[in-house]
Amino acid sequence: MNDFIKKNVTVVIPTYNAEKTINTTLSILKINFKNIIIIDGKSKDQTKEICRKYNIQLFTSKRNRGMQLNLGAEKVVTNWIFFIHADSILQNTAIEEINAFISNNNNKFKAASFKLKFDQKNIYSTILSKMVIFRSKCFKLPYGDQGLIISKAFYNKIGGYKKIPLMEDVEIIRNIGFKNIKILNSYIITDSIRYKSEGWLIRPLINLYCLTLYILGFNINTINNIYKRKKYGKN
């Protein structure tokens, strides 16, 4: 099973000042994935030095998550792409589900994401995780921190990620089509630093506010400035 994934899937990770999380993310991914591409947004910390310790491809780009993801996808030569954030850890059962999803020919023009958990366990993280699962399953709207598995053929067909610094994950889900999104049963565990720093209530409200502004057609740079109230190193 692992050999099939190693042959057919390339992991693409956008990074920016991710030295606190990228080592753990890569060490776990390297167990099951041979092809990993990092697109770094000109980090000012040790992110690139840490990445060079692994046998992966490393490229530099302007700090723009949509642009970084697109550049990474252009470098992919395998049939499938797995986009994941630099502070994410896959649950063990996720590998089996990835294998099952990409092995099914009916999924060539579909995509998949995971459920979301946080690395800190408390009442707030539990409630927020359940809210994310509800949003993902009922509205078919997973965010980028839930990962995205998509065939290279389908990715190219829909035009890939829009080259914007924020909401690129919402835009690509629109293009994929809600009926073509599957939420897998396994979890991605993500870092909680922004929620701990800004508050478990405030951060989700900011996210919802930014999403609303985007849907209403506000300028993406204005929305991005609202989203990045503080800089924590997550791209």
PDB file of C-alpha atoms in Angstrom:
ATOM      1  CA  MET A   1       0.000   0.000   0.000  1.00  0.00           C
ATOM      2  CA  ASN A   2       2.707   2.498   0.964  1.00  0.00           C
ATOM      3  CA  ASP A   3       4.592   1.810  -2.272  1.00  0.00           C
ATOM      4  CA  PHE A   4       1.465   2.688  -4.248  1.00  0.00           C
ATOM      5  CA  ILE A   5       1.154   6.016  -2.435  1.00  0.00           C
ATOM      6  CA  LYS A   6       4.855   6.763  -2.752  1.00  0.00           C
ATOM      7  CA  LYS A   7       4.640   6.200  -6.492  1.00  0.00           C
ATOM      8  CA  ASN A   8       1.421   8.086  -7.161  1.00  0.00           C
ATOM      9  CA  VAL A   9       1.183  10.981  -4.677  1.00  0.00           C
ATOM     10  CA  THR A  10       3.212  14.156  -4.251  1.00  0.00           C
ATOM     11  CA  VAL A  11       2.797  16.248  -1.108  1.00  0.00           C
ATOM     12  CA  VAL A  12       2.843  20.028  -1.603  1.00  0.00           C
ATOM     13  CA  ILE A  13       3.390  22.288   1.425  1.00  0.00           C
ATOM     14  CA  PRO A  14       3.455  26.110   1.420  1.00  0.00           C
ATOM     15  CA  THR A  15       5.643  27.512   4.209  1.00  0.00           C
ATOM     16  CA  TYR A  16       6.494  30.797   5.834  1.00  0.00           C
ATOM     17  CA  ASN A  17       8.384  31.025   9.142  1.00  0.00           C
ATOM     18  CA  ALA A  18       7.304  27.501  10.034  1.00  0.00           C
ATOM     19  CA  GLU A  19      10.376  26.399  11.991  1.00  0.00           C
ATOM     20  CA  LYS A  20       8.323  25.463  15.063  1.00  0.00           C
ATOM     21  CA  THR A  21       6.174  22.915  13.237  1.00  0.00           C
ATOM     22  CA  ILE A  22       7.688  21.892   9.897  1.00  0.00           C
ATOM     23  CA  ASN A  23      10.176  19.385  11.333  1.00  0.00           C
ATOM     24  CA  THR A  24       7.416  17.329  12.966  1.00  0.00           C
ATOM     25  CA  THR A  25       5.216  17.578   9.878  1.00  0.00           C
ATOM     26  CA  LEU A  26       7.976  16.393   7.533  1.00  0.00           C
ATOM     27  CA  SER A  27       9.262  13.634   9.819  1.00  0.00           C
ATOM     28  CA  ILE A  28       5.805  12.042   9.873  1.00  0.00           C
ATOM     29  CA  LEU A  29       5.052  12.572   6.179  1.00  0.00           C
ATOM     30  CA  LYS A  30       8.388  11.047   5.119  1.00  0.00           C
ATOM     31  CA  ILE A  31       7.307   7.696   6.554  1.00  0.00           C
ATOM     32  CA  ASN A  32       4.658   7.239   3.867  1.00  0.00           C
ATOM     33  CA  PHE A  33       5.441   9.763   1.111  1.00  0.00           C
ATOM     34  CA  LYS A  34       8.465   9.767  -1.156  1.00  0.00           C
ATOM     35  CA  ASN A  35       7.636  12.905  -3.129  1.00  0.00           C
ATOM     36  CA  ILE A  36       7.400  16.100  -1.081  1.00  0.00           C
ATOM     37  CA  ILE A  37       7.602  19.647  -2.426  1.00  0.00           C
ATOM     38  CA  ILE A  38       8.049  22.705  -0.227  1.00  0.00           C
ATOM     39  CA  ILE A  39       7.266  26.157  -1.607  1.00  0.00           C
ATOM     40  CA  ASP A  40       8.679  28.645   0.871  1.00  0.00           C
ATOM     41  CA  GLY A  41       7.494  32.259   0.956  1.00  0.00           C
ATOM     42  CA  LYS A  42      10.940  33.682   1.797  1.00  0.00           C
ATOM     43  CA  SER A  43      10.965  32.673   5.445  1.00  0.00           C
ATOM     44  CA  LYS A  44      13.104  34.687   7.831  1.00  0.00           C
ATOM     45  CA  ASP A  45      13.622  31.858  10.318  1.00  0.00           C
ATOM     46  CA  GLN A  46      15.145  28.368  10.024  1.00  0.00           C
ATOM     47  CA  THR A  47      12.344  26.847   7.923  1.00  0.00           C
ATOM     48  CA  LYS A  48      14.439  26.280   4.796  1.00  0.00           C
ATOM     49  CA  GLU A  49      17.393  24.932   6.772  1.00  0.00           C
ATOM     50  CA  ILE A  50      15.141  22.377   8.463  1.00  0.00           C
ATOM     51  CA  CYS A  51      13.587  21.356   5.133  1.00  0.00           C
ATOM     52  CA  ARG A  52      17.001  20.782   3.561  1.00  0.00           C
ATOM     53  CA  LYS A  53      17.649  18.019   6.095  1.00  0.00           C
ATOM     54  CA  TYR A  54      15.044  15.933   4.289  1.00  0.00           C
ATOM     55  CA  ASN A  55      15.271  14.492   0.808  1.00  0.00           C
ATOM     56  CA  ILE A  56      12.641  16.807  -0.664  1.00  0.00           C
ATOM     57  CA  GLN A  57      12.302  19.482  -3.318  1.00  0.00           C
ATOM     58  CA  LEU A  58      12.497  23.041  -2.010  1.00  0.00           C
ATOM     59  CA  PHE A  59      11.547  26.144  -3.986  1.00  0.00           C
ATOM     60  CA  THR A  60      11.184  29.818  -3.085  1.00  0.00           C
ATOM     61  CA  SER A  61       8.284  32.042  -4.041  1.00  0.00           C
ATOM     62  CA  LYS A  62       6.692  35.341  -3.153  1.00  0.00           C
ATOM     63  CA  ARG A  63       4.724  34.993   0.065  1.00  0.00           C
ATOM     64  CA  ASN A  64       1.274  34.344  -1.366  1.00  0.00           C
ATOM     65  CA  ARG A  65      -0.358  31.062  -0.423  1.00  0.00           C
ATOM     66  CA  GLY A  66      -2.349  30.633  -3.636  1.00  0.00           C
ATOM     67  CA  MET A  67       0.748  31.406  -5.695  1.00  0.00           C
ATOM     68  CA  GLN A  68       2.877  29.040  -3.611  1.00  0.00           C
ATOM     69  CA  LEU A  69       0.391  26.199  -3.970  1.00  0.00           C
ATOM     70  CA  ASN A  70       0.164  26.740  -7.713  1.00  0.00           C
ATOM     71  CA  LEU A  71       3.922  26.713  -8.111  1.00  0.00           C
ATOM     72  CA  GLY A  72       4.126  23.486  -6.129  1.00  0.00           C
ATOM     73  CA  ALA A  73       1.464  21.860  -8.296  1.00  0.00           C
ATOM     74  CA  GLU A  74       3.378  22.814 -11.440  1.00  0.00           C
ATOM     75  CA  LYS A  75       6.350  20.817 -10.155  1.00  0.00           C
ATOM     76  CA  VAL A  76       4.291  17.656  -9.525  1.00  0.00           C
ATOM     77  CA  VAL A  77       4.851  14.745 -11.933  1.00  0.00           C
ATOM     78  CA  THR A  78       2.755  12.113 -10.121  1.00  0.00           C
ATOM     79  CA  ASN A  79      -0.923  11.419 -10.806  1.00  0.00           C
ATOM     80  CA  TRP A  80      -2.120  12.782  -7.460  1.00  0.00           C
ATOM     81  CA  ILE A  81      -1.391  15.838  -5.312  1.00  0.00           C
ATOM     82  CA  PHE A  82      -1.826  16.101  -1.557  1.00  0.00           C
ATOM     83  CA  PHE A  83      -1.849  19.717  -0.371  1.00  0.00           C
ATOM     84  CA  ILE A  84      -1.241  20.105   3.351  1.00  0.00           C
ATOM     85  CA  HIS A  85      -0.203  22.905   5.710  1.00  0.00           C
ATOM     86  CA  ALA A  86       3.157  23.156   7.442  1.00  0.00           C
ATOM     87  CA  ASP A  87       1.718  22.645  10.928  1.00  0.00           C
ATOM     88  CA  SER A  88      -0.364  19.545  10.244  1.00  0.00           C
ATOM     89  CA  ILE A  89      -0.021  15.943  11.397  1.00  0.00           C
ATOM     90  CA  LEU A  90      -1.864  13.034   9.790  1.00  0.00           C
ATOM     91  CA  GLN A  91      -3.692  10.477  11.888  1.00  0.00           C
ATOM     92  CA  ASN A  92      -2.373   6.953  11.242  1.00  0.00           C
ATOM     93  CA  THR A  93      -5.575   5.766   9.580  1.00  0.00           C
ATOM     94  CA  ALA A  94      -5.354   8.607   7.051  1.00  0.00           C
ATOM     95  CA  ILE A  95      -2.880   6.693   4.906  1.00  0.00           C
ATOM     96  CA  GLU A  96      -5.319   3.823   4.396  1.00  0.00           C
ATOM     97  CA  GLU A  97      -8.036   6.272   3.388  1.00  0.00           C
ATOM     98  CA  ILE A  98      -5.761   8.100   0.961  1.00  0.00           C
ATOM     99  CA  ASN A  99      -4.862   4.785  -0.622  1.00  0.00           C
ATOM    100  CA  ALA A 100      -8.511   3.784  -0.954  1.00  0.00           C
ATOM    101  CA  PHE A 101      -9.498   7.150  -2.415  1.00  0.00           C
ATOM    102  CA  ILE A 102      -6.791   7.375  -5.082  1.00  0.00           C
ATOM    103  CA  SER A 103      -7.162   3.683  -5.981  1.00  0.00           C
ATOM    104  CA  ASN A 104     -10.775   4.236  -7.000  1.00  0.00           C
ATOM    105  CA  ASN A 105     -10.945   5.315 -10.661  1.00  0.00           C
ATOM    106  CA  ASN A 106     -14.292   6.988  -9.968  1.00  0.00           C
ATOM    107  CA  ASN A 107     -12.440   9.591  -7.901  1.00  0.00           C
ATOM    108  CA  LYS A 108     -10.224  10.885 -10.705  1.00  0.00           C
ATOM    109  CA  PHE A 109     -12.394  13.978 -10.995  1.00  0.00           C
ATOM    110  CA  LYS A 110     -13.210  14.321  -7.321  1.00  0.00           C
ATOM    111  CA  ALA A 111     -11.261  15.526  -4.294  1.00  0.00           C
ATOM    112  CA  ALA A 112     -11.005  14.658  -0.604  1.00  0.00           C
ATOM    113  CA  SER A 113     -10.230  16.374   2.682  1.00  0.00           C
ATOM    114  CA  PHE A 114      -9.994  15.252   6.295  1.00  0.00           C
ATOM    115  CA  LYS A 115     -11.729  16.050   9.545  1.00  0.00           C
ATOM    116  CA  LEU A 116      -9.867  18.488  11.788  1.00  0.00           C
ATOM    117  CA  LYS A 117      -8.560  18.247  15.343  1.00  0.00           C
ATOM    118  CA  PHE A 118      -6.334  20.570  17.347  1.00  0.00           C
ATOM    119  CA  ASP A 119      -3.144  19.624  19.164  1.00  0.00           C
ATOM    120  CA  GLN A 120      -4.492  21.177  22.367  1.00  0.00           C
ATOM    121  CA  LYS A 121      -7.401  19.409  24.042  1.00  0.00           C
ATOM    122  CA  ASN A 122      -9.937  21.528  25.887  1.00  0.00           C
ATOM    123  CA  ILE A 123     -13.642  22.280  25.720  1.00  0.00           C
ATOM    124  CA  TYR A 124     -13.093  25.045  23.166  1.00  0.00           C
ATOM    125  CA  SER A 125     -11.002  22.954  20.787  1.00  0.00           C
ATOM    126  CA  THR A 126     -13.508  20.109  21.031  1.00  0.00           C
ATOM    127  CA  ILE A 127     -16.443  22.375  20.197  1.00  0.00           C
ATOM    128  CA  LEU A 128     -14.574  24.057  17.357  1.00  0.00           C
ATOM    129  CA  SER A 129     -13.530  20.701  15.905  1.00  0.00           C
ATOM    130  CA  LYS A 130     -17.157  19.555  15.883  1.00  0.00           C
ATOM    131  CA  MET A 131     -18.180  22.818  14.203  1.00  0.00           C
ATOM    132  CA  VAL A 132     -15.557  22.274  11.493  1.00  0.00           C
ATOM    133  CA  ILE A 133     -16.833  18.727  10.905  1.00  0.00           C
ATOM    134  CA  PHE A 134     -20.398  20.049  10.645  1.00  0.00           C
ATOM    135  CA  ARG A 135     -19.385  22.762   8.168  1.00  0.00           C
ATOM    136  CA  SER A 136     -17.371  20.295   6.102  1.00  0.00           C
ATOM    137  CA  LYS A 137     -19.988  17.559   5.917  1.00  0.00           C
ATOM    138  CA  CYS A 138     -23.127  19.679   5.628  1.00  0.00           C
ATOM    139  CA  PHE A 139     -21.827  22.498   3.448  1.00  0.00           C
ATOM    140  CA  LYS A 140     -18.983  20.592   1.752  1.00  0.00           C
ATOM    141  CA  LEU A 141     -16.608  23.452   2.562  1.00  0.00           C
ATOM    142  CA  PRO A 142     -13.330  22.165   4.021  1.00  0.00           C
ATOM    143  CA  TYR A 143     -10.607  24.757   4.585  1.00  0.00           C
ATOM    144  CA  GLY A 144      -6.961  24.388   3.624  1.00  0.00           C
ATOM    145  CA  ASP A 145      -5.903  23.160   7.058  1.00  0.00           C
ATOM    146  CA  GLN A 146      -7.965  20.026   6.395  1.00  0.00           C
ATOM    147  CA  GLY A 147      -5.737  19.058   3.481  1.00  0.00           C
ATOM    148  CA  LEU A 148      -6.777  18.449  -0.117  1.00  0.00           C
ATOM    149  CA  ILE A 149      -6.214  15.299  -2.184  1.00  0.00           C
ATOM    150  CA  ILE A 150      -6.836  15.811  -5.879  1.00  0.00           C
ATOM    151  CA  SER A 151      -5.643  14.245  -9.136  1.00  0.00           C
ATOM    152  CA  LYS A 152      -3.260  16.308 -11.232  1.00  0.00           C
ATOM    153  CA  ALA A 153      -5.660  15.922 -14.166  1.00  0.00           C
ATOM    154  CA  PHE A 154      -8.610  17.339 -12.205  1.00  0.00           C
ATOM    155  CA  TYR A 155      -6.478  20.098 -10.694  1.00  0.00           C
ATOM    156  CA  ASN A 156      -5.405  21.238 -14.147  1.00  0.00           C
ATOM    157  CA  LYS A 157      -8.929  20.940 -15.498  1.00  0.00           C
ATOM    158  CA  ILE A 158     -10.364  23.373 -12.927  1.00  0.00           C
ATOM    159  CA  GLY A 159      -7.475  25.822 -13.257  1.00  0.00           C
ATOM    160  CA  GLY A 160      -5.774  25.125  -9.935  1.00  0.00           C
ATOM    161  CA  TYR A 161      -5.512  27.501  -7.018  1.00  0.00           C
ATOM    162  CA  LYS A 162      -6.225  31.159  -7.593  1.00  0.00           C
ATOM    163  CA  LYS A 163      -3.087  33.233  -6.967  1.00  0.00           C
ATOM    164  CA  ILE A 164      -4.409  35.094  -3.950  1.00  0.00           C
ATOM    165  CA  PRO A 165      -2.955  35.318  -0.411  1.00  0.00           C
ATOM    166  CA  LEU A 166      -6.145  34.155   1.295  1.00  0.00           C
ATOM    167  CA  MET A 167      -9.375  32.280   0.531  1.00  0.00           C
ATOM    168  CA  GLU A 168      -7.630  30.245  -2.148  1.00  0.00           C
ATOM    169  CA  ASP A 169      -9.015  27.159  -0.378  1.00  0.00           C
ATOM    170  CA  VAL A 170     -12.592  28.434  -0.588  1.00  0.00           C
ATOM    171  CA  GLU A 171     -12.177  29.357  -4.250  1.00  0.00           C
ATOM    172  CA  ILE A 172     -10.826  25.965  -5.305  1.00  0.00           C
ATOM    173  CA  ILE A 173     -13.654  24.144  -3.499  1.00  0.00           C
ATOM    174  CA  ARG A 174     -16.101  26.236  -5.505  1.00  0.00           C
ATOM    175  CA  ASN A 175     -14.365  25.163  -8.696  1.00  0.00           C
ATOM    176  CA  ILE A 176     -14.170  21.526  -7.669  1.00  0.00           C
ATOM    177  CA  GLY A 177     -17.899  21.557  -6.955  1.00  0.00           C
ATOM    178  CA  PHE A 178     -19.457  20.674  -3.623  1.00  0.00           C
ATOM    179  CA  LYS A 179     -20.833  17.368  -4.948  1.00  0.00           C
ATOM    180  CA  ASN A 180     -17.279  16.302  -5.857  1.00  0.00           C
ATOM    181  CA  ILE A 181     -15.839  16.749  -2.344  1.00  0.00           C
ATOM    182  CA  LYS A 182     -15.515  13.811   0.033  1.00  0.00           C
ATOM    183  CA  ILE A 183     -14.741  14.284   3.726  1.00  0.00           C
ATOM    184  CA  LEU A 184     -12.708  11.305   4.892  1.00  0.00           C
ATOM    185  CA  ASN A 185     -13.142   9.814   8.362  1.00  0.00           C
ATOM    186  CA  SER A 186      -9.567  10.314   9.555  1.00  0.00           C
ATOM    187  CA  TYR A 187      -8.242  13.496  11.120  1.00  0.00           C
ATOM    188  CA  ILE A 188      -5.585  16.063  10.450  1.00  0.00           C
ATOM    189  CA  ILE A 189      -4.238  17.433  13.727  1.00  0.00           C
ATOM    190  CA  THR A 190      -3.308  21.102  13.437  1.00  0.00           C
ATOM    191  CA  ASP A 191      -1.339  23.510  15.608  1.00  0.00           C
ATOM    192  CA  SER A 192      -3.404  25.682  17.976  1.00  0.00           C
ATOM    193  CA  ILE A 193      -1.104  28.687  18.316  1.00  0.00           C
ATOM    194  CA  ARG A 194      -3.365  31.242  16.645  1.00  0.00           C
ATOM    195  CA  TYR A 195      -6.364  30.107  18.664  1.00  0.00           C
ATOM    196  CA  LYS A 196      -4.427  30.108  21.934  1.00  0.00           C
ATOM    197  CA  SER A 197      -2.948  33.527  21.181  1.00  0.00           C
ATOM    198  CA  GLU A 198      -6.041  35.295  19.858  1.00  0.00           C
ATOM    199  CA  GLY A 199      -8.700  33.310  21.681  1.00  0.00           C
ATOM    200  CA  TRP A 200     -10.756  30.250  20.816  1.00  0.00           C
ATOM    201  CA  LEU A 201     -13.769  32.465  20.185  1.00  0.00           C
ATOM    202  CA  ILE A 202     -12.133  35.453  18.469  1.00  0.00           C
ATOM    203  CA  ARG A 203     -10.157  33.497  15.860  1.00  0.00           C
ATOM    204  CA  PRO A 204     -13.167  31.584  14.451  1.00  0.00           C
ATOM    205  CA  LEU A 205     -15.170  34.815  14.360  1.00  0.00           C
ATOM    206  CA  ILE A 206     -12.399  36.497  12.378  1.00  0.00           C
ATOM    207  CA  ASN A 207     -12.355  33.548   9.978  1.00  0.00           C
ATOM    208  CA  LEU A 208     -16.119  33.765   9.509  1.00  0.00           C
ATOM    209  CA  TYR A 209     -15.970  37.530   9.055  1.00  0.00           C
ATOM    210  CA  CYS A 210     -13.268  37.188   6.384  1.00  0.00           C
ATOM    211  CA  LEU A 211     -15.239  34.471   4.596  1.00  0.00           C
ATOM    212  CA  THR A 212     -18.322  36.685   4.563  1.00  0.00           C
ATOM    213  CA  LEU A 213     -16.358  39.611   3.139  1.00  0.00           C
ATOM    214  CA  TYR A 214     -14.909  37.374   0.446  1.00  0.00           C
ATOM    215  CA  ILE A 215     -18.313  36.056  -0.581  1.00  0.00           C
ATOM    216  CA  LEU A 216     -19.565  39.646  -0.717  1.00  0.00           C
ATOM    217  CA  GLY A 217     -16.731  40.560  -3.092  1.00  0.00           C
ATOM    218  CA  PHE A 218     -14.501  42.721  -0.903  1.00  0.00           C
ATOM    219  CA  ASN A 219     -10.877  43.341  -1.928  1.00  0.00           C
ATOM    220  CA  ILE A 220      -8.749  40.310  -1.066  1.00  0.00           C
ATOM    221  CA  ASN A 221      -5.853  42.408   0.262  1.00  0.00           C
ATOM    222  CA  THR A 222      -8.182  44.183   2.669  1.00  0.00           C
ATOM    223  CA  ILE A 223      -9.510  40.821   3.856  1.00  0.00           C
ATOM    224  CA  ASN A 224      -5.969  39.480   4.222  1.00  0.00           C
ATOM    225  CA  ASN A 225      -4.992  42.408   6.457  1.00  0.00           C
ATOM    226  CA  ILE A 226      -7.970  41.679   8.696  1.00  0.00           C
ATOM    227  CA  TYR A 227      -7.106  37.979   8.814  1.00  0.00           C
ATOM    228  CA  LYS A 228      -3.453  38.581   9.724  1.00  0.00           C
ATOM    229  CA  ARG A 229      -4.135  40.665  12.830  1.00  0.00           C
ATOM    230  CA  LYS A 230      -0.945  39.152  14.228  1.00  0.00           C
ATOM    231  CA  LYS A 231       1.885  37.204  12.645  1.00  0.00           C
ATOM    232  CA  TYR A 232       2.493  33.733  14.085  1.00  0.00           C
ATOM    233  CA  GLY A 233       4.453  32.049  11.300  1.00  0.00           C
ATOM    234  CA  LYS A 234       1.691  29.998   9.756  1.00  0.00           C
ATOM    235  CA  ASN A 235       1.467  30.551   6.042  1.00  0.00           C
TER     236      ASN A 235
END
